[in-house]
Amino acid sequence: MSPKRYFLGIDSDGTVFDSMVIKHQRVFQPVAIEVWNLGSVEAQYCSIAESINLYSVHRGINRFAGLAMIFDLLAKQSDEAKVLLEGQADLQEYVHSGNALSFAALANYNQSKQSTFLDKVLEWSLRSDSLYSDIMESKGNPVYPYVRKSLERASEHADIVVISSSSRKTLEDDWAKAGLLSLVTKIEGQEQGSKTCQLREALEAGYPDGCALMMGDALSDLEAAREHGMSFFPIIPRAEEESWEQFYGVALARFFEGSYTGEYEQERLAEFEGTLVPDNEAVDFSEPVFQNS
């Protein structure tokens, strides 16, 4: 099938689905507390985790890179946590190794490493996926208002490709249960590598200059878009519904008309970047931002 004239790349969690807070506060954090017995430092751990994962420039970070960042800072701030997280250097080594940051890649990496700490990371990831699936099965994964109408309208002229750091199976399940899968041309996931890699693969179909737009709620989404010279429309944390209303009512038409880039896009980006806590205010961490994968 020949590609349509326009390309719309779109993140999933926190962009289409109102799931970021659920995933971190009800899944990743409580499972980590159990796996590493962090009850005695729970408040400090949760504060750091939420600062990084939800409200900083690192929002949307890959789960393994995010966990490494959180544990590094927690161990620096708490002697008790440092003891509880003994062996976490193995996780730091993995996320800086250049390997893909996925469950399969970590499992393969640990076959030779034989790290008991990385065994726990794998356990944490599996248990988190299982718990998240149970919550979604019982409660459902809520879609933001204006999403369906926006994607229906966009799909008339654009190929829609999901670009996400989640696993492909999770993405397929989420989009299918929401009744949105039929609107999507393709789903990319962590198995295809970073979001930059996913976009590179998706854009190989060929689209005219100025006809590719990425949507997301994290700085890493913007960075991936810029790597490929794409325009970007932000879904602003804590103003998601208003963002989608703006996209449906104004931005999508501008994109198709060729008037999206320039002053209008810059206004959206300034508003978006102003909502994210700068790195030096969110956490005391000197390493560069990890890319999603």
Phi, psi and omega in degrees: 000131180290144178291153173285173184292325187249154179235130176236109173268139186216128175289167185250283182297128178083349178250302176268318185253138178277069191234356185298311181295317178302311185298322183272312185283330184252353183234285186303315184291307181297326178292319178297320179300321179288313185296319183254010176054053186266018183305323183287342178237025186302312184298316181293317179299312182296322179298314179294315183299316181289323178301314182287309191281334187247325193234012181243179176295349179270001177310133180090005181297148174307143186301320182286319176295320178296317179298319178298317180296316180297311183294324178299313181290319180298317180294328178289329185268342185223121177296324179296316179296324180301321178290315181297331184257025178304131182099357183293347175300333178295324177290318178301318180297318181296312185290342177261005188280345184091356175288155173301143181262078179222166181300312182298318180294320179292318179299318178294318178301319185280351175298324178267328182289321180054048181267126177293330178292318179291332172301319179292323177298317177296318177299315178301317181294315179297313181295324178296315179298319180295315180295317180298318179298319179297316180296316180294325180294320183273325185255336186085162180249100187294137177262140179295148174303150179077354180295306184301311181299322180294315182289325176299315180291317182296322185293345178293330185233351187233144166284129181253120181237127178281126181241110190209155176272359175281165177289153182298320180299315178300317180296314180299319179296313182298312184289326178292314181296331179276356181073026184251353188297326182293343181271353187260135177282321185200151174243123171258159179207187185301336179296336179270004178099202183293167178297327175298317178294319179299316179295320179302315180294316183294324184281353179296342178298333176095115180222145180298157176303138178081006183247020180234129183227137176248140176242137178191173183245007184229154180299328179295330175294317178297316181298318179296319179297316182294330177301333182248015177067027182268155169285164183220134173242120183273139166263109192279125178306134181074001174222040186294315182298317179297324179296315180293323177297319178295319179296313182293318187276333187229304193295319183297316178298319178299319180300311180292331181276347181087016182245019182284314183290161182103219187301318182297312180297319181297324176296318179295318182292321179296319178295318180297307184294334178288345181269343184266131181292129179301154184305316185285348176262332183280313183214156177264080186220126190263351181286157178293161179297132176283146177274147176297149171207000000 
